[in-house]
Short mmCIF file of C-alpha atoms and ligand atoms in Angstrom, two decimals:
data_model
loop_
_atom_site.label_atom_id
_atom_site.label_comp_id
_atom_site.label_asym_id
_atom_site.label_seq_id
_atom_site.Cartn_x
_atom_site.Cartn_y
_atom_site.Cartn_z
CA MET X 26 0.00 0.00 0.00
CA ALA X 27 1.18 3.47 -0.79
CA LYS X 28 2.36 5.75 1.92
CA LYS X 29 -0.47 7.07 4.01
CA SER X 30 -1.57 10.44 2.76
CA ASN X 31 -0.74 13.42 4.95
CA ARG X 32 -4.43 14.06 5.38
CA ARG X 33 -4.99 10.54 6.74
CA LYS X 34 -2.07 10.89 9.16
CA PHE X 35 -3.42 14.22 10.35
CA ILE X 36 -6.87 12.75 11.00
CA GLU X 37 -5.43 9.79 12.94
CA LYS X 38 -3.20 12.09 14.96
CA SER X 39 -6.10 14.42 15.68
CA LEU X 40 -8.24 11.58 16.95
CA VAL X 41 -5.49 10.47 19.31
CA SER X 42 -5.03 13.98 20.59
CA ILE X 43 -8.77 14.54 20.98
CA ALA X 44 -8.96 11.37 23.08
CA GLY X 45 -5.94 12.50 25.05
CA VAL X 46 -7.35 15.95 25.66
CA SER X 47 -10.74 14.68 26.70
CA GLY X 48 -9.03 12.29 29.11
CA ILE X 49 -7.13 15.14 30.66
CA SER X 50 -10.09 17.47 30.83
CA SER X 51 -12.30 14.94 32.54
CA CYS X 52 -9.56 14.44 35.14
CA ILE X 53 -9.37 18.14 35.78
CA SER X 54 -13.07 18.74 35.88
CA ASP X 55 -13.48 15.77 38.20
CA ASN X 56 -11.04 17.57 40.39
CA LYS X 57 -8.22 15.27 41.37
CA GLU X 58 -7.84 17.15 44.63
CA ILE X 59 -11.15 15.73 45.85
CA LYS X 60 -10.91 12.05 46.71
CA GLU X 61 -13.60 9.51 45.93
CA SER X 62 -16.21 8.78 48.55
CA SER X 63 -16.22 5.35 50.16
CA VAL X 64 -19.92 5.64 50.95
CA ASN X 65 -22.15 3.31 48.96
CA ILE X 66 -25.06 4.81 47.12
CA ASN X 67 -28.27 3.96 48.87
CA PHE X 68 -31.21 5.60 47.22
CA ASN X 69 -33.22 5.41 50.44
CA ASN X 70 -30.77 7.58 52.37
CA LYS X 71 -31.73 11.22 52.60
CA TYR X 72 -29.45 14.04 53.63
CA LYS X 73 -30.55 17.36 55.07
CA TRP X 74 -28.00 20.15 54.91
CA LYS X 75 -27.89 23.79 55.88
CA MET X 76 -26.21 26.58 53.94
CA VAL X 77 -25.41 29.87 55.66
CA THR X 78 -24.65 32.90 53.54
CA THR X 79 -23.06 36.28 54.06
CA TRP X 80 -25.77 37.88 51.88
CA SER X 81 -28.95 39.48 53.09
CA PRO X 82 -31.85 37.02 52.69
CA ASN X 83 -32.83 36.58 49.01
CA MET X 84 -30.37 39.30 47.91
CA PRO X 85 -30.63 39.69 44.11
CA VAL X 86 -28.19 37.43 42.25
CA LEU X 87 -26.11 36.50 45.34
CA GLY X 88 -28.80 35.13 47.67
CA GLU X 89 -31.09 34.37 44.77
CA GLY X 90 -28.37 32.15 43.22
CA CYS X 91 -27.97 30.18 46.47
CA ASN X 92 -31.71 29.48 46.48
CA MET X 93 -31.52 28.32 42.87
CA PHE X 94 -28.57 26.06 43.69
CA SER X 95 -30.52 24.44 46.50
CA ASP X 96 -33.42 23.83 44.13
CA TRP X 97 -31.16 22.31 41.44
CA VAL X 98 -29.53 19.98 43.97
CA ASN X 99 -32.89 18.86 45.23
CA LYS X 100 -34.10 18.06 41.72
CA MET X 101 -30.88 16.44 40.51
CA SER X 102 -30.75 14.19 43.55
CA GLY X 103 -34.41 13.20 43.32
CA GLY X 104 -34.96 14.80 46.72
CA ARG X 105 -32.14 12.86 48.41
CA LEU X 106 -30.18 15.99 49.28
CA GLU X 107 -32.06 18.93 50.72
CA ILE X 108 -30.12 22.13 51.37
CA LYS X 109 -31.89 24.81 53.37
CA VAL X 110 -30.47 28.27 52.66
CA TYR X 111 -30.22 30.93 55.37
CA GLY X 112 -29.56 34.60 54.67
CA GLY X 113 -26.93 36.45 56.72
CA GLY X 114 -28.11 36.83 60.30
CA GLU X 115 -31.04 34.43 59.95
CA LEU X 116 -29.30 31.53 61.65
CA ILE X 117 -25.95 33.00 62.69
CA PRO X 118 -24.26 36.37 62.07
CA SER X 119 -22.84 36.53 58.50
CA LEU X 120 -19.19 36.58 59.42
CA GLU X 121 -19.49 33.54 61.68
CA SER X 122 -20.19 31.37 58.63
CA PHE X 123 -16.56 30.39 58.26
CA ASP X 124 -16.20 28.96 61.79
CA ALA X 125 -19.61 27.28 61.70
CA VAL X 126 -18.79 25.44 58.46
CA SER X 127 -15.23 24.76 59.53
CA ASN X 128 -16.30 23.02 62.75
CA GLY X 129 -19.14 21.16 61.02
CA ALA X 130 -22.06 22.79 62.86
CA ILE X 131 -23.24 23.84 59.36
CA GLU X 132 -22.46 21.87 56.19
CA MET X 133 -21.82 24.68 53.72
CA GLY X 134 -21.62 28.45 53.26
CA SER X 135 -21.64 31.13 50.58
CA GLY X 136 -19.49 34.26 50.79
CA ALA X 137 -16.20 35.60 49.50
CA SER X 138 -12.69 34.71 50.61
CA TYR X 139 -11.77 38.28 51.54
CA TYR X 140 -14.25 38.10 54.42
CA TRP X 141 -11.85 35.65 56.08
CA ALA X 142 -8.73 37.71 55.40
CA GLY X 143 -8.00 37.79 59.15
CA LYS X 144 -7.77 33.98 59.24
CA ILE X 145 -6.35 33.32 55.75
CA PRO X 146 -4.66 36.46 54.36
CA SER X 147 -3.59 34.61 51.19
CA GLY X 148 -7.26 33.79 50.51
CA GLN X 149 -7.66 37.34 49.21
CA PHE X 150 -6.00 36.27 45.98
CA PHE X 151 -9.05 34.10 45.42
CA SER X 152 -11.51 37.00 45.66
CA SER X 153 -10.32 40.13 43.87
CA VAL X 154 -7.11 42.11 43.98
CA PRO X 155 -6.89 45.76 42.81
CA PHE X 156 -5.63 45.85 39.22
CA GLY X 157 -5.62 42.06 39.36
CA MET X 158 -7.32 39.47 37.21
CA ASN X 159 -10.81 39.91 35.82
CA SER X 160 -13.52 37.26 36.05
CA LYS X 161 -12.48 35.45 32.88
CA GLN X 162 -8.87 35.31 34.03
CA MET X 163 -9.81 34.22 37.56
CA ASN X 164 -11.93 31.36 36.23
CA SER X 165 -9.14 30.30 33.90
CA TRP X 166 -6.53 30.44 36.63
CA ILE X 167 -8.51 28.59 39.26
CA ILE X 168 -10.23 26.04 37.03
CA SER X 169 -7.52 25.33 34.44
CA GLY X 170 -4.35 27.15 35.41
CA GLY X 171 -3.33 25.41 38.65
CA GLY X 172 -4.99 27.90 41.01
CA TYR X 173 -7.42 25.39 42.49
CA LYS X 174 -4.67 23.27 44.04
CA LEU X 175 -3.38 26.33 45.91
CA TYR X 176 -6.92 27.36 46.86
CA ARG X 177 -7.54 23.91 48.42
CA GLU X 178 -4.22 23.93 50.21
CA ILE X 179 -4.91 27.10 52.20
CA TYR X 180 -8.38 25.92 53.31
CA GLU X 181 -7.15 22.43 54.26
CA PRO X 182 -6.12 23.35 57.85
CA PHE X 183 -9.69 24.54 58.43
CA ASN X 184 -11.26 21.28 57.25
CA LEU X 185 -12.93 23.14 54.39
CA ILE X 186 -13.25 22.56 50.67
CA PRO X 187 -13.54 25.84 48.76
CA PHE X 188 -15.29 26.18 45.39
CA VAL X 189 -15.64 29.04 42.93
CA GLY X 190 -19.34 29.77 43.32
CA GLY X 191 -19.83 32.91 41.25
CA ASN X 192 -18.35 36.19 40.15
CA THR X 193 -19.59 39.77 40.36
CA SER X 194 -17.67 40.51 37.15
CA MET X 195 -15.99 43.92 36.84
CA GLN X 196 -17.35 46.27 39.49
CA MET X 197 -17.78 50.06 39.30
CA GLY X 198 -15.43 52.63 40.88
CA GLY X 199 -18.25 54.02 43.00
CA TRP X 200 -20.44 57.01 43.80
CA PHE X 201 -18.86 60.38 44.60
CA ASN X 202 -20.49 63.62 45.69
CA LYS X 203 -17.57 65.62 44.31
CA GLU X 204 -15.54 65.33 41.14
CA ILE X 205 -12.15 63.67 41.21
CA ASN X 206 -9.99 65.64 38.80
CA SER X 207 -6.53 64.68 40.04
CA PHE X 208 -4.94 62.59 42.77
CA ASN X 209 -4.95 65.73 44.98
CA ASP X 210 -8.72 65.29 45.26
CA LEU X 211 -8.14 61.98 47.05
CA LYS X 212 -6.66 63.81 50.05
CA GLY X 213 -9.06 63.62 52.95
CA LEU X 214 -11.68 61.82 50.86
CA LYS X 215 -13.87 59.74 53.15
CA MET X 216 -14.99 56.68 51.27
CA ARG X 217 -16.71 53.44 52.17
CA ILE X 218 -14.42 50.94 50.49
CA PRO X 219 -13.56 47.68 52.29
CA GLY X 220 -10.57 45.35 52.12
CA PHE X 221 -7.63 45.76 49.82
CA GLY X 222 -9.10 48.79 48.01
CA GLY X 223 -9.55 50.60 51.33
CA LYS X 224 -5.89 50.08 52.23
CA VAL X 225 -4.87 51.49 48.86
CA LEU X 226 -7.11 54.55 49.23
CA SER X 227 -5.68 55.23 52.70
CA LYS X 228 -2.15 55.12 51.30
CA ALA X 229 -3.24 57.53 48.57
CA GLY X 230 -4.28 60.11 51.19
CA GLY X 231 -7.95 59.24 51.62
CA THR X 232 -9.78 57.66 54.54
CA ALA X 233 -11.38 54.25 54.11
CA VAL X 234 -14.48 54.09 56.30
CA THR X 235 -16.33 50.96 57.35
CA VAL X 236 -20.08 51.36 57.06
CA ALA X 237 -22.68 48.60 57.34
CA GLY X 238 -24.59 48.00 54.10
CA GLY X 239 -27.87 49.37 55.44
CA GLU X 240 -26.31 52.67 56.55
CA ILE X 241 -24.35 53.64 53.44
CA TYR X 242 -27.19 55.55 51.79
CA THR X 243 -27.89 57.75 54.83
CA ASN X 244 -24.19 58.38 55.48
CA LEU X 245 -23.69 59.47 51.89
CA GLU X 246 -26.81 61.64 51.99
CA ARG X 247 -25.74 63.37 55.21
CA GLY X 248 -22.16 63.88 54.08
CA VAL X 249 -20.70 61.58 56.75
CA ILE X 250 -18.90 59.98 53.81
CA ASP X 251 -18.00 61.60 50.47
CA ALA X 252 -18.10 58.44 48.41
CA THR X 253 -18.91 54.75 48.38
CA GLU X 254 -18.34 51.77 46.19
CA TRP X 255 -20.80 48.88 46.16
CA ILE X 256 -20.97 46.42 43.28
CA GLY X 257 -22.11 47.38 39.78
CA PRO X 258 -24.98 49.23 38.07
CA TYR X 259 -27.68 46.68 38.92
CA HIS X 260 -27.10 46.46 42.68
CA ASP X 261 -26.10 50.13 42.93
CA TYR X 262 -29.39 51.09 41.29
CA LEU X 263 -31.32 48.95 43.78
CA MET X 264 -29.48 50.70 46.64
CA GLY X 265 -30.62 54.08 45.23
CA PHE X 266 -27.20 55.72 45.44
CA TYR X 267 -27.98 57.84 42.36
CA GLN X 268 -30.40 59.82 44.54
CA VAL X 269 -27.66 61.01 46.91
CA ALA X 270 -24.42 61.15 44.89
CA LYS X 271 -23.88 62.93 41.63
CA TYR X 272 -20.96 61.21 39.98
CA TYR X 273 -20.59 57.55 39.08
CA TYR X 274 -16.95 56.64 38.47
CA TYR X 275 -15.30 53.85 36.50
CA PRO X 276 -13.41 51.56 36.24
CA GLY X 277 -13.73 49.40 39.35
CA TRP X 278 -9.96 49.24 39.70
CA HIS X 279 -10.25 47.77 43.21
CA GLU X 280 -12.45 44.77 42.28
CA PRO X 281 -11.97 43.76 38.66
CA GLY X 282 -13.52 40.30 39.08
CA GLY X 283 -14.90 39.47 42.51
CA VAL X 284 -14.96 35.70 42.94
CA LEU X 285 -17.79 34.47 45.14
CA GLU X 286 -17.02 31.45 47.18
CA MET X 287 -18.79 28.34 48.35
CA ILE X 288 -17.22 26.53 51.30
CA VAL X 289 -18.12 22.97 52.28
CA ASN X 290 -17.16 21.12 55.45
CA LYS X 291 -14.76 18.40 54.32
CA ASP X 292 -16.04 15.62 56.61
CA LYS X 293 -19.65 16.32 55.69
CA PHE X 294 -18.73 16.28 52.00
CA TYR X 295 -17.08 12.85 52.24
CA GLU X 296 -20.03 11.49 54.18
CA LEU X 297 -22.00 11.84 50.94
CA PRO X 298 -21.98 9.13 48.26
CA ASN X 299 -20.20 9.96 44.99
CA ASP X 300 -23.28 10.94 43.05
CA LEU X 301 -24.33 13.56 45.61
CA GLN X 302 -20.79 14.93 45.81
CA GLU X 303 -20.81 15.28 42.05
CA ILE X 304 -24.21 16.98 42.13
CA ILE X 305 -22.84 19.55 44.57
CA LYS X 306 -19.74 20.18 42.44
CA LYS X 307 -21.67 20.50 39.19
CA GLY X 308 -24.36 22.61 40.84
CA ILE X 309 -21.72 25.06 42.09
CA GLU X 310 -20.12 25.15 38.61
CA SER X 311 -23.49 26.02 37.09
CA LEU X 312 -24.02 28.66 39.75
CA ASN X 313 -20.65 30.20 38.89
CA ILE X 314 -21.68 30.56 35.26
CA TRP X 315 -25.18 31.81 36.06
CA MET X 316 -24.04 34.47 38.49
CA GLN X 317 -21.52 35.96 36.11
CA CYS X 318 -24.02 35.98 33.22
CA GLU X 319 -26.67 37.51 35.43
CA PHE X 320 -24.35 40.27 36.70
CA ASP X 321 -23.11 41.21 33.22
CA SER X 322 -26.49 41.10 31.59
CA LYS X 323 -28.25 43.10 34.34
CA ASN X 324 -25.38 45.59 34.64
CA SER X 325 -25.56 46.50 30.98
CA ILE X 326 -29.31 47.18 31.26
CA TYR X 327 -29.06 49.15 34.50
CA LEU X 328 -26.12 51.28 33.42
CA LYS X 329 -28.26 52.56 30.57
CA LYS X 330 -31.18 53.11 32.95
CA LEU X 331 -29.01 55.11 35.36
CA ILE X 332 -27.70 57.35 32.60
CA GLU X 333 -30.86 57.82 30.57
CA GLU X 334 -33.58 57.81 33.22
CA GLU X 335 -31.77 59.01 36.32
CA LYS X 336 -29.36 61.38 34.52
CA VAL X 337 -26.38 60.03 36.39
CA GLN X 338 -23.08 61.62 35.42
CA LEU X 339 -20.67 58.93 34.40
CA ARG X 340 -16.99 59.79 34.94
CA LYS X 341 -13.76 58.00 34.21
CA PHE X 342 -11.05 58.24 36.85
CA PRO X 343 -8.26 60.48 35.49
CA ARG X 344 -5.08 58.68 34.49
CA ASP X 345 -2.97 60.13 37.34
CA VAL X 346 -5.54 58.90 39.88
CA LEU X 347 -5.42 55.37 38.48
CA GLU X 348 -1.62 55.50 38.37
CA THR X 349 -1.56 56.58 42.03
CA PHE X 350 -3.88 53.71 42.97
CA LYS X 351 -1.71 51.29 41.02
CA LEU X 352 1.47 52.46 42.71
CA LYS X 353 -0.12 52.18 46.15
CA THR X 354 -1.51 48.73 45.28
CA ASP X 355 2.05 47.53 44.64
CA GLU X 356 3.07 48.84 48.07
CA VAL X 357 0.14 47.12 49.81
CA LEU X 358 0.91 43.85 48.01
CA SER X 359 4.64 44.01 48.83
CA GLU X 360 3.90 44.55 52.52
CA MET X 361 1.43 41.68 52.48
CA ILE X 362 3.73 39.10 50.91
CA GLU X 363 6.62 40.16 53.12
CA LYS X 364 4.60 39.25 56.22
CA ASP X 365 3.05 36.02 54.96
CA PRO X 366 5.00 33.30 53.07
CA LYS X 367 1.76 31.66 51.86
CA SER X 368 0.64 34.94 50.32
CA LYS X 369 4.04 35.20 48.64
CA LYS X 370 3.73 31.73 47.13
CA ILE X 371 0.21 32.36 45.87
CA PHE X 372 0.97 35.84 44.62
CA GLU X 373 3.86 34.49 42.55
CA ALA X 374 1.62 31.90 40.89
CA TYR X 375 -1.12 34.51 40.43
CA LYS X 376 1.26 37.01 38.83
CA LYS X 377 2.81 34.42 36.54
CA PHE X 378 -0.60 33.34 35.26
CA LYS X 379 -1.81 36.93 34.84
CA THR X 380 1.28 37.96 32.88
CA SER X 381 0.86 35.10 30.47
CA PHE X 382 -2.89 35.70 30.13
CA ASP X 383 -2.30 39.43 29.56
CA ASP X 384 -0.03 38.60 26.62
CA TRP X 385 -2.81 36.49 25.15
CA SER X 386 -5.46 39.17 25.89
CA THR X 387 -3.42 41.81 24.10
CA VAL X 388 -3.89 40.02 20.81
CA SER X 389 -7.39 38.72 21.56
CA ASP X 390 -9.91 40.61 23.75
CA LYS X 391 -8.10 43.93 24.13
CA ILE X 392 -7.61 44.61 20.43
CA TYR X 393 -11.11 43.39 19.70
CA TYR X 394 -12.71 45.88 22.13
CA GLU X 395 -10.70 48.69 20.57
CA LEU X 396 -12.07 48.03 17.07
CA1 LIG Z 414 -17.47 46.11 45.95
#
């Protein structure tokens, strides 16, 4: 027989590589870090779980998504796994979720890793870092770029399994009752901006103020604070900030892709048979996709509404302001990794992935958006 044609060889090679790739991808999506359950499937066994959340009860997208997840799990398991969802404060105070799930009093929780920064400083790299990765990059890093292994490692001492359970997508810079024309306008600026972003603002001459969610509107109205950030157009609209602050700034430099987190008690997870474990994992994966789609789709509608109906004045932060924030972010990050070797290790992996993704984005997304 004559030599195989090049086309034939290509097809055979492709088939081998497709098989190879699908083998690898099923390994990854099955998550090698999570061991198999030794519990036999018994369709008569029913499990009743509780989920505590850091969100106000039924909060749009965030709480709403947790309710949907519970419903999916119930249906997929034929009613064998019931998960009752509690809003923040309904069962325990929001910020006690971590300890309650860690010690097994509650099976699972929904929040964001930066809420536990006091216990796991390096966890902040799995929420959102100023000028850090956006939602697409975070998903790629954690799901396919080796990030998940590191994420699991830092929650291991707390007997917790973390999962990526959503993303707020790019947030907005916030609501200001005065214009920010240069970095000099940051001096003395009192802004409600938590976490990492708050530290950066303080270094840039402003004052980061902690205000409970329910009091932000009144504080902004009365001039107790000059500015606040919240999430994006949809949630900001629902909070009514456009009624008390004139300028709406972008971009959300401080939270470019806020990962939302699901934590599950490790012992409780392994007490479930394989099929229910898989239902939880796949349910959380679906929730991750839904939340991001919901945020982006609603934000685009509500941004238009804010501008056209509420006559909100949209402003872009001047370049020197963003450069100041960027410079101060580097200082905050350097101080953080100096104090905590785990943060250093994770930051290095994070930075390496981001650099490589940025190179790819330059010739893909970035250029496309500029067309
Ligand atoms: Ca925010």
